[in-house]
């Protein structure tokens, strides 16, 4: 019997990572869940996957993307557990709410550390084994904010955009060695990254307060149509079977529409469509109000 394919998923203890790890395990993959707290996280994953405690197809490793030593140790644990992984999924990430003026620079640093610099460091650590094996795919989980800058989440949007540009560059670098890269743009899913787990730095009494109120109202309406994480997991599983050296996919109707618009519409028109969708004032409106 052939060895099962192996996949490493960061942030596998909750949200899209947990759903994806569970689904791929059930499809027969050997799953390495990389997480900050593997004791509690692996127990949660085993419960969701209905896996036995000693099942060798479900493995937990500790990973803190803000800690270089943790990243190096996680890479060693991954190689010890599965050798060169067939797939490395960069799913872990953090977000924060707040416009550019309201967001502290320390939070910008943390978001870039977790969402960009950490994935780059982990990839660098596992690439030697993947190159030696001559196979493997690196999957970067992005969002609509990575396609187009989104108001009130500028830091997160900037980090995801940078993550996509890094993945595009990496794809050309590793393709000659038989490796591939995929960017997955996610739509709106019912996870805690956009609810209770997201720090909020918005000043509702400041100059952007009225904008935040309207963005919140429309965001709550949009969440009524959010898809369950399991739908993302099914989409990811299909994507992992492709052979193209580089690909970008959208999972979720709103993500597909965003990619479609970004490819076909002029930037200025897309800017206005996003403004209208989020209920933001037209250019100069607040200047006139305070004039």
mmCIF file with all atom_site columns, C-alpha atoms in Angstrom, residues 7-154:
data_model
loop_
_atom_site.group_PDB
_atom_site.id
_atom_site.type_symbol
_atom_site.label_atom_id
_atom_site.label_alt_id
_atom_site.label_comp_id
_atom_site.label_asym_id
_atom_site.label_entity_id
_atom_site.label_seq_id
_atom_site.pdbx_PDB_ins_code
_atom_site.Cartn_x
_atom_site.Cartn_y
_atom_site.Cartn_z
_atom_site.occupancy
_atom_site.B_iso_or_equiv
_atom_site.pdbx_formal_charge
_atom_site.auth_seq_id
_atom_site.auth_comp_id
_atom_site.auth_asym_id
_atom_site.auth_atom_id
_atom_site.pdbx_PDB_model_num
ATOM 1   C CA . UNK A 1 7   ? 0.288   17.942 4.429  1.00 0.00 ? 7   UNK A CA 1
ATOM 2   C CA . UNK A 1 8   ? 1.443   20.514 6.971  1.00 0.00 ? 8   UNK A CA 1
ATOM 3   C CA . UNK A 1 9   ? -1.217  23.052 7.939  1.00 0.00 ? 9   UNK A CA 1
ATOM 4   C CA . UNK A 1 10  ? -0.334  26.029 10.114 1.00 0.00 ? 10  UNK A CA 1
ATOM 5   C CA . UNK A 1 11  ? -3.020  27.334 12.434 1.00 0.00 ? 11  UNK A CA 1
ATOM 6   C CA . UNK A 1 12  ? -4.699  23.918 12.457 1.00 0.00 ? 12  UNK A CA 1
ATOM 7   C CA . UNK A 1 13  ? -6.323  24.259 15.872 1.00 0.00 ? 13  UNK A CA 1
ATOM 8   C CA . UNK A 1 14  ? -9.222  26.472 14.798 1.00 0.00 ? 14  UNK A CA 1
ATOM 9   C CA . UNK A 1 15  ? -11.142 28.031 11.926 1.00 0.00 ? 15  UNK A CA 1
ATOM 10  C CA . UNK A 1 16  ? -10.193 27.239 8.352  1.00 0.00 ? 16  UNK A CA 1
ATOM 11  C CA . UNK A 1 17  ? -7.083  25.350 9.475  1.00 0.00 ? 17  UNK A CA 1
ATOM 12  C CA . UNK A 1 18  ? -9.022  23.018 11.756 1.00 0.00 ? 18  UNK A CA 1
ATOM 13  C CA . UNK A 1 19  ? -11.662 22.344 9.103  1.00 0.00 ? 19  UNK A CA 1
ATOM 14  C CA . UNK A 1 20  ? -9.014  21.728 6.439  1.00 0.00 ? 20  UNK A CA 1
ATOM 15  C CA . UNK A 1 21  ? -6.928  19.410 8.623  1.00 0.00 ? 21  UNK A CA 1
ATOM 16  C CA . UNK A 1 22  ? -10.031 17.434 9.559  1.00 0.00 ? 22  UNK A CA 1
ATOM 17  C CA . UNK A 1 23  ? -11.224 17.100 5.963  1.00 0.00 ? 23  UNK A CA 1
ATOM 18  C CA . UNK A 1 24  ? -7.834  16.093 4.556  1.00 0.00 ? 24  UNK A CA 1
ATOM 19  C CA . UNK A 1 25  ? -7.359  13.532 7.325  1.00 0.00 ? 25  UNK A CA 1
ATOM 20  C CA . UNK A 1 26  ? -10.689 11.975 6.420  1.00 0.00 ? 26  UNK A CA 1
ATOM 21  C CA . UNK A 1 27  ? -9.553  11.832 2.782  1.00 0.00 ? 27  UNK A CA 1
ATOM 22  C CA . UNK A 1 28  ? -6.559  9.747  3.813  1.00 0.00 ? 28  UNK A CA 1
ATOM 23  C CA . UNK A 1 29  ? -3.792  12.361 4.095  1.00 0.00 ? 29  UNK A CA 1
ATOM 24  C CA . UNK A 1 30  ? -1.168  12.291 6.811  1.00 0.00 ? 30  UNK A CA 1
ATOM 25  C CA . UNK A 1 31  ? -1.805  15.610 8.525  1.00 0.00 ? 31  UNK A CA 1
ATOM 26  C CA . UNK A 1 32  ? 0.689   17.635 10.534 1.00 0.00 ? 32  UNK A CA 1
ATOM 27  C CA . UNK A 1 33  ? -1.110  20.365 12.433 1.00 0.00 ? 33  UNK A CA 1
ATOM 28  C CA . UNK A 1 34  ? 1.233   23.202 13.359 1.00 0.00 ? 34  UNK A CA 1
ATOM 29  C CA . UNK A 1 35  ? -0.102  25.305 16.220 1.00 0.00 ? 35  UNK A CA 1
ATOM 30  C CA . UNK A 1 36  ? 0.910   27.438 19.185 1.00 0.00 ? 36  UNK A CA 1
ATOM 31  C CA . UNK A 1 37  ? -0.495  25.019 21.770 1.00 0.00 ? 37  UNK A CA 1
ATOM 32  C CA . UNK A 1 38  ? -0.292  21.498 20.326 1.00 0.00 ? 38  UNK A CA 1
ATOM 33  C CA . UNK A 1 39  ? -1.523  19.724 23.461 1.00 0.00 ? 39  UNK A CA 1
ATOM 34  C CA . UNK A 1 40  ? -4.929  21.394 23.466 1.00 0.00 ? 40  UNK A CA 1
ATOM 35  C CA . UNK A 1 41  ? -4.993  21.973 19.704 1.00 0.00 ? 41  UNK A CA 1
ATOM 36  C CA . UNK A 1 42  ? -4.250  18.369 18.756 1.00 0.00 ? 42  UNK A CA 1
ATOM 37  C CA . UNK A 1 43  ? -6.940  17.144 21.132 1.00 0.00 ? 43  UNK A CA 1
ATOM 38  C CA . UNK A 1 44  ? -9.412  19.484 19.428 1.00 0.00 ? 44  UNK A CA 1
ATOM 39  C CA . UNK A 1 45  ? -8.264  18.244 16.033 1.00 0.00 ? 45  UNK A CA 1
ATOM 40  C CA . UNK A 1 46  ? -8.515  14.581 17.016 1.00 0.00 ? 46  UNK A CA 1
ATOM 41  C CA . UNK A 1 47  ? -12.017 15.165 18.308 1.00 0.00 ? 47  UNK A CA 1
ATOM 42  C CA . UNK A 1 48  ? -13.117 16.908 15.096 1.00 0.00 ? 48  UNK A CA 1
ATOM 43  C CA . UNK A 1 49  ? -11.525 14.207 12.924 1.00 0.00 ? 49  UNK A CA 1
ATOM 44  C CA . UNK A 1 50  ? -12.691 11.362 15.186 1.00 0.00 ? 50  UNK A CA 1
ATOM 45  C CA . UNK A 1 51  ? -9.154  10.029 15.194 1.00 0.00 ? 51  UNK A CA 1
ATOM 46  C CA . UNK A 1 52  ? -7.588  7.647  17.687 1.00 0.00 ? 52  UNK A CA 1
ATOM 47  C CA . UNK A 1 53  ? -5.024  9.068  20.092 1.00 0.00 ? 53  UNK A CA 1
ATOM 48  C CA . UNK A 1 54  ? -2.239  6.956  18.598 1.00 0.00 ? 54  UNK A CA 1
ATOM 49  C CA . UNK A 1 55  ? -3.155  7.444  14.922 1.00 0.00 ? 55  UNK A CA 1
ATOM 50  C CA . UNK A 1 56  ? 0.138   8.163  13.083 1.00 0.00 ? 56  UNK A CA 1
ATOM 51  C CA . UNK A 1 57  ? -1.744  10.066 10.377 1.00 0.00 ? 57  UNK A CA 1
ATOM 52  C CA . UNK A 1 58  ? -2.522  12.926 12.752 1.00 0.00 ? 58  UNK A CA 1
ATOM 53  C CA . UNK A 1 59  ? 0.457   14.755 14.241 1.00 0.00 ? 59  UNK A CA 1
ATOM 54  C CA . UNK A 1 60  ? 0.766   17.996 16.177 1.00 0.00 ? 60  UNK A CA 1
ATOM 55  C CA . UNK A 1 61  ? 3.849   20.229 16.285 1.00 0.00 ? 61  UNK A CA 1
ATOM 56  C CA . UNK A 1 62  ? 4.393   23.439 18.175 1.00 0.00 ? 62  UNK A CA 1
ATOM 57  C CA . UNK A 1 63  ? 4.759   26.531 16.007 1.00 0.00 ? 63  UNK A CA 1
ATOM 58  C CA . UNK A 1 64  ? 4.902   30.184 16.983 1.00 0.00 ? 64  UNK A CA 1
ATOM 59  C CA . UNK A 1 65  ? 5.384   32.222 13.812 1.00 0.00 ? 65  UNK A CA 1
ATOM 60  C CA . UNK A 1 66  ? 6.715   35.159 15.850 1.00 0.00 ? 66  UNK A CA 1
ATOM 61  C CA . UNK A 1 67  ? 9.542   33.064 17.318 1.00 0.00 ? 67  UNK A CA 1
ATOM 62  C CA . UNK A 1 68  ? 12.499  32.107 15.062 1.00 0.00 ? 68  UNK A CA 1
ATOM 63  C CA . UNK A 1 69  ? 13.576  29.299 17.431 1.00 0.00 ? 69  UNK A CA 1
ATOM 64  C CA . UNK A 1 70  ? 10.060  27.842 17.393 1.00 0.00 ? 70  UNK A CA 1
ATOM 65  C CA . UNK A 1 71  ? 10.023  27.941 13.588 1.00 0.00 ? 71  UNK A CA 1
ATOM 66  C CA . UNK A 1 72  ? 13.373  26.131 13.357 1.00 0.00 ? 72  UNK A CA 1
ATOM 67  C CA . UNK A 1 73  ? 12.243  23.502 15.864 1.00 0.00 ? 73  UNK A CA 1
ATOM 68  C CA . UNK A 1 74  ? 8.926   23.017 14.038 1.00 0.00 ? 74  UNK A CA 1
ATOM 69  C CA . UNK A 1 75  ? 10.775  22.453 10.765 1.00 0.00 ? 75  UNK A CA 1
ATOM 70  C CA . UNK A 1 76  ? 12.911  19.770 12.434 1.00 0.00 ? 76  UNK A CA 1
ATOM 71  C CA . UNK A 1 77  ? 9.804   18.126 13.917 1.00 0.00 ? 77  UNK A CA 1
ATOM 72  C CA . UNK A 1 78  ? 8.075   18.151 10.531 1.00 0.00 ? 78  UNK A CA 1
ATOM 73  C CA . UNK A 1 79  ? 11.036  16.501 8.808  1.00 0.00 ? 79  UNK A CA 1
ATOM 74  C CA . UNK A 1 80  ? 11.250  13.916 11.575 1.00 0.00 ? 80  UNK A CA 1
ATOM 75  C CA . UNK A 1 81  ? 7.533   13.124 11.272 1.00 0.00 ? 81  UNK A CA 1
ATOM 76  C CA . UNK A 1 82  ? 6.992   13.052 7.492  1.00 0.00 ? 82  UNK A CA 1
ATOM 77  C CA . UNK A 1 83  ? 10.287  13.878 5.793  1.00 0.00 ? 83  UNK A CA 1
ATOM 78  C CA . UNK A 1 84  ? 9.671   16.325 2.972  1.00 0.00 ? 84  UNK A CA 1
ATOM 79  C CA . UNK A 1 85  ? 5.973   17.268 3.094  1.00 0.00 ? 85  UNK A CA 1
ATOM 80  C CA . UNK A 1 86  ? 3.960   16.923 -0.084 1.00 0.00 ? 86  UNK A CA 1
ATOM 81  C CA . UNK A 1 87  ? 2.100   20.137 0.775  1.00 0.00 ? 87  UNK A CA 1
ATOM 82  C CA . UNK A 1 88  ? 2.791   23.039 3.126  1.00 0.00 ? 88  UNK A CA 1
ATOM 83  C CA . UNK A 1 89  ? -0.297  25.174 3.764  1.00 0.00 ? 89  UNK A CA 1
ATOM 84  C CA . UNK A 1 90  ? 0.336   28.632 5.214  1.00 0.00 ? 90  UNK A CA 1
ATOM 85  C CA . UNK A 1 91  ? -3.022  29.197 6.866  1.00 0.00 ? 91  UNK A CA 1
ATOM 86  C CA . UNK A 1 92  ? -2.155  30.751 10.247 1.00 0.00 ? 92  UNK A CA 1
ATOM 87  C CA . UNK A 1 93  ? -2.648  34.481 10.485 1.00 0.00 ? 93  UNK A CA 1
ATOM 88  C CA . UNK A 1 94  ? -3.877  37.314 12.647 1.00 0.00 ? 94  UNK A CA 1
ATOM 89  C CA . UNK A 1 95  ? -5.941  40.399 11.908 1.00 0.00 ? 95  UNK A CA 1
ATOM 90  C CA . UNK A 1 96  ? -6.779  43.668 13.640 1.00 0.00 ? 96  UNK A CA 1
ATOM 91  C CA . UNK A 1 97  ? -9.457  46.266 13.035 1.00 0.00 ? 97  UNK A CA 1
ATOM 92  C CA . UNK A 1 98  ? -8.538  49.900 12.628 1.00 0.00 ? 98  UNK A CA 1
ATOM 93  C CA . UNK A 1 99  ? -7.708  52.511 10.033 1.00 0.00 ? 99  UNK A CA 1
ATOM 94  C CA . UNK A 1 100 ? -4.171  53.619 9.285  1.00 0.00 ? 100 UNK A CA 1
ATOM 95  C CA . UNK A 1 101 ? -4.292  56.547 11.716 1.00 0.00 ? 101 UNK A CA 1
ATOM 96  C CA . UNK A 1 102 ? -5.770  54.504 14.556 1.00 0.00 ? 102 UNK A CA 1
ATOM 97  C CA . UNK A 1 103 ? -3.578  51.402 14.257 1.00 0.00 ? 103 UNK A CA 1
ATOM 98  C CA . UNK A 1 104 ? -0.394  51.454 16.423 1.00 0.00 ? 104 UNK A CA 1
ATOM 99  C CA . UNK A 1 105 ? 2.818   50.678 14.541 1.00 0.00 ? 105 UNK A CA 1
ATOM 100 C CA . UNK A 1 106 ? 3.534   47.875 17.013 1.00 0.00 ? 106 UNK A CA 1
ATOM 101 C CA . UNK A 1 107 ? 0.425   46.096 15.734 1.00 0.00 ? 107 UNK A CA 1
ATOM 102 C CA . UNK A 1 108 ? 1.575   46.555 12.138 1.00 0.00 ? 108 UNK A CA 1
ATOM 103 C CA . UNK A 1 109 ? 4.840   44.854 13.108 1.00 0.00 ? 109 UNK A CA 1
ATOM 104 C CA . UNK A 1 110 ? 3.032   41.949 14.767 1.00 0.00 ? 110 UNK A CA 1
ATOM 105 C CA . UNK A 1 111 ? 0.695   41.418 11.811 1.00 0.00 ? 111 UNK A CA 1
ATOM 106 C CA . UNK A 1 112 ? 3.561   41.390 9.322  1.00 0.00 ? 112 UNK A CA 1
ATOM 107 C CA . UNK A 1 113 ? 5.605   39.113 11.586 1.00 0.00 ? 113 UNK A CA 1
ATOM 108 C CA . UNK A 1 114 ? 2.849   36.500 11.817 1.00 0.00 ? 114 UNK A CA 1
ATOM 109 C CA . UNK A 1 115 ? 1.310   36.810 8.348  1.00 0.00 ? 115 UNK A CA 1
ATOM 110 C CA . UNK A 1 116 ? 4.450   37.301 6.242  1.00 0.00 ? 116 UNK A CA 1
ATOM 111 C CA . UNK A 1 117 ? 7.833   36.956 7.937  1.00 0.00 ? 117 UNK A CA 1
ATOM 112 C CA . UNK A 1 118 ? 6.854   33.795 9.820  1.00 0.00 ? 118 UNK A CA 1
ATOM 113 C CA . UNK A 1 119 ? 5.634   31.944 6.700  1.00 0.00 ? 119 UNK A CA 1
ATOM 114 C CA . UNK A 1 120 ? 8.763   33.038 4.816  1.00 0.00 ? 120 UNK A CA 1
ATOM 115 C CA . UNK A 1 121 ? 10.990  31.684 7.616  1.00 0.00 ? 121 UNK A CA 1
ATOM 116 C CA . UNK A 1 122 ? 9.120   28.373 7.840  1.00 0.00 ? 122 UNK A CA 1
ATOM 117 C CA . UNK A 1 123 ? 9.273   27.926 4.074  1.00 0.00 ? 123 UNK A CA 1
ATOM 118 C CA . UNK A 1 124 ? 13.017  28.610 4.052  1.00 0.00 ? 124 UNK A CA 1
ATOM 119 C CA . UNK A 1 125 ? 13.437  25.962 6.754  1.00 0.00 ? 125 UNK A CA 1
ATOM 120 C CA . UNK A 1 126 ? 11.569  23.184 4.912  1.00 0.00 ? 126 UNK A CA 1
ATOM 121 C CA . UNK A 1 127 ? 12.590  24.009 1.328  1.00 0.00 ? 127 UNK A CA 1
ATOM 122 C CA . UNK A 1 128 ? 15.880  22.068 1.390  1.00 0.00 ? 128 UNK A CA 1
ATOM 123 C CA . UNK A 1 129 ? 14.076  18.772 2.054  1.00 0.00 ? 129 UNK A CA 1
ATOM 124 C CA . UNK A 1 130 ? 11.367  19.554 -0.520 1.00 0.00 ? 130 UNK A CA 1
ATOM 125 C CA . UNK A 1 131 ? 13.975  20.446 -3.149 1.00 0.00 ? 131 UNK A CA 1
ATOM 126 C CA . UNK A 1 132 ? 15.854  17.238 -2.415 1.00 0.00 ? 132 UNK A CA 1
ATOM 127 C CA . UNK A 1 133 ? 12.644  15.257 -2.868 1.00 0.00 ? 133 UNK A CA 1
ATOM 128 C CA . UNK A 1 134 ? 11.930  17.070 -6.144 1.00 0.00 ? 134 UNK A CA 1
ATOM 129 C CA . UNK A 1 135 ? 8.255   17.519 -5.384 1.00 0.00 ? 135 UNK A CA 1
ATOM 130 C CA . UNK A 1 136 ? 5.850   19.445 -3.206 1.00 0.00 ? 136 UNK A CA 1
ATOM 131 C CA . UNK A 1 137 ? 3.438   22.355 -3.203 1.00 0.00 ? 137 UNK A CA 1
ATOM 132 C CA . UNK A 1 138 ? 3.429   25.475 -1.031 1.00 0.00 ? 138 UNK A CA 1
ATOM 133 C CA . UNK A 1 139 ? -0.052  26.897 -0.505 1.00 0.00 ? 139 UNK A CA 1
ATOM 134 C CA . UNK A 1 140 ? -0.568  30.453 0.673  1.00 0.00 ? 140 UNK A CA 1
ATOM 135 C CA . UNK A 1 141 ? -3.980  31.275 2.135  1.00 0.00 ? 141 UNK A CA 1
ATOM 136 C CA . UNK A 1 142 ? -4.774  34.881 1.263  1.00 0.00 ? 142 UNK A CA 1
ATOM 137 C CA . UNK A 1 143 ? -7.976  36.903 1.365  1.00 0.00 ? 143 UNK A CA 1
ATOM 138 C CA . UNK A 1 144 ? -9.871  39.518 -0.576 1.00 0.00 ? 144 UNK A CA 1
ATOM 139 C CA . UNK A 1 145 ? -7.791  42.069 1.329  1.00 0.00 ? 145 UNK A CA 1
ATOM 140 C CA . UNK A 1 146 ? -4.722  40.625 -0.362 1.00 0.00 ? 146 UNK A CA 1
ATOM 141 C CA . UNK A 1 147 ? -6.213  41.348 -3.778 1.00 0.00 ? 147 UNK A CA 1
ATOM 142 C CA . UNK A 1 148 ? -7.258  44.910 -3.005 1.00 0.00 ? 148 UNK A CA 1
ATOM 143 C CA . UNK A 1 149 ? -6.534  47.173 -0.048 1.00 0.00 ? 149 UNK A CA 1
ATOM 144 C CA . UNK A 1 150 ? -9.531  47.239 2.293  1.00 0.00 ? 150 UNK A CA 1
ATOM 145 C CA . UNK A 1 151 ? -10.422 50.169 4.577  1.00 0.00 ? 151 UNK A CA 1
ATOM 146 C CA . UNK A 1 152 ? -10.337 49.639 8.358  1.00 0.00 ? 152 UNK A CA 1
ATOM 147 C CA . UNK A 1 153 ? -8.064  46.571 8.012  1.00 0.00 ? 153 UNK A CA 1
ATOM 148 C CA . UNK A 1 154 ? -5.151  48.259 6.239  1.00 0.00 ? 154 UNK A CA 1
#
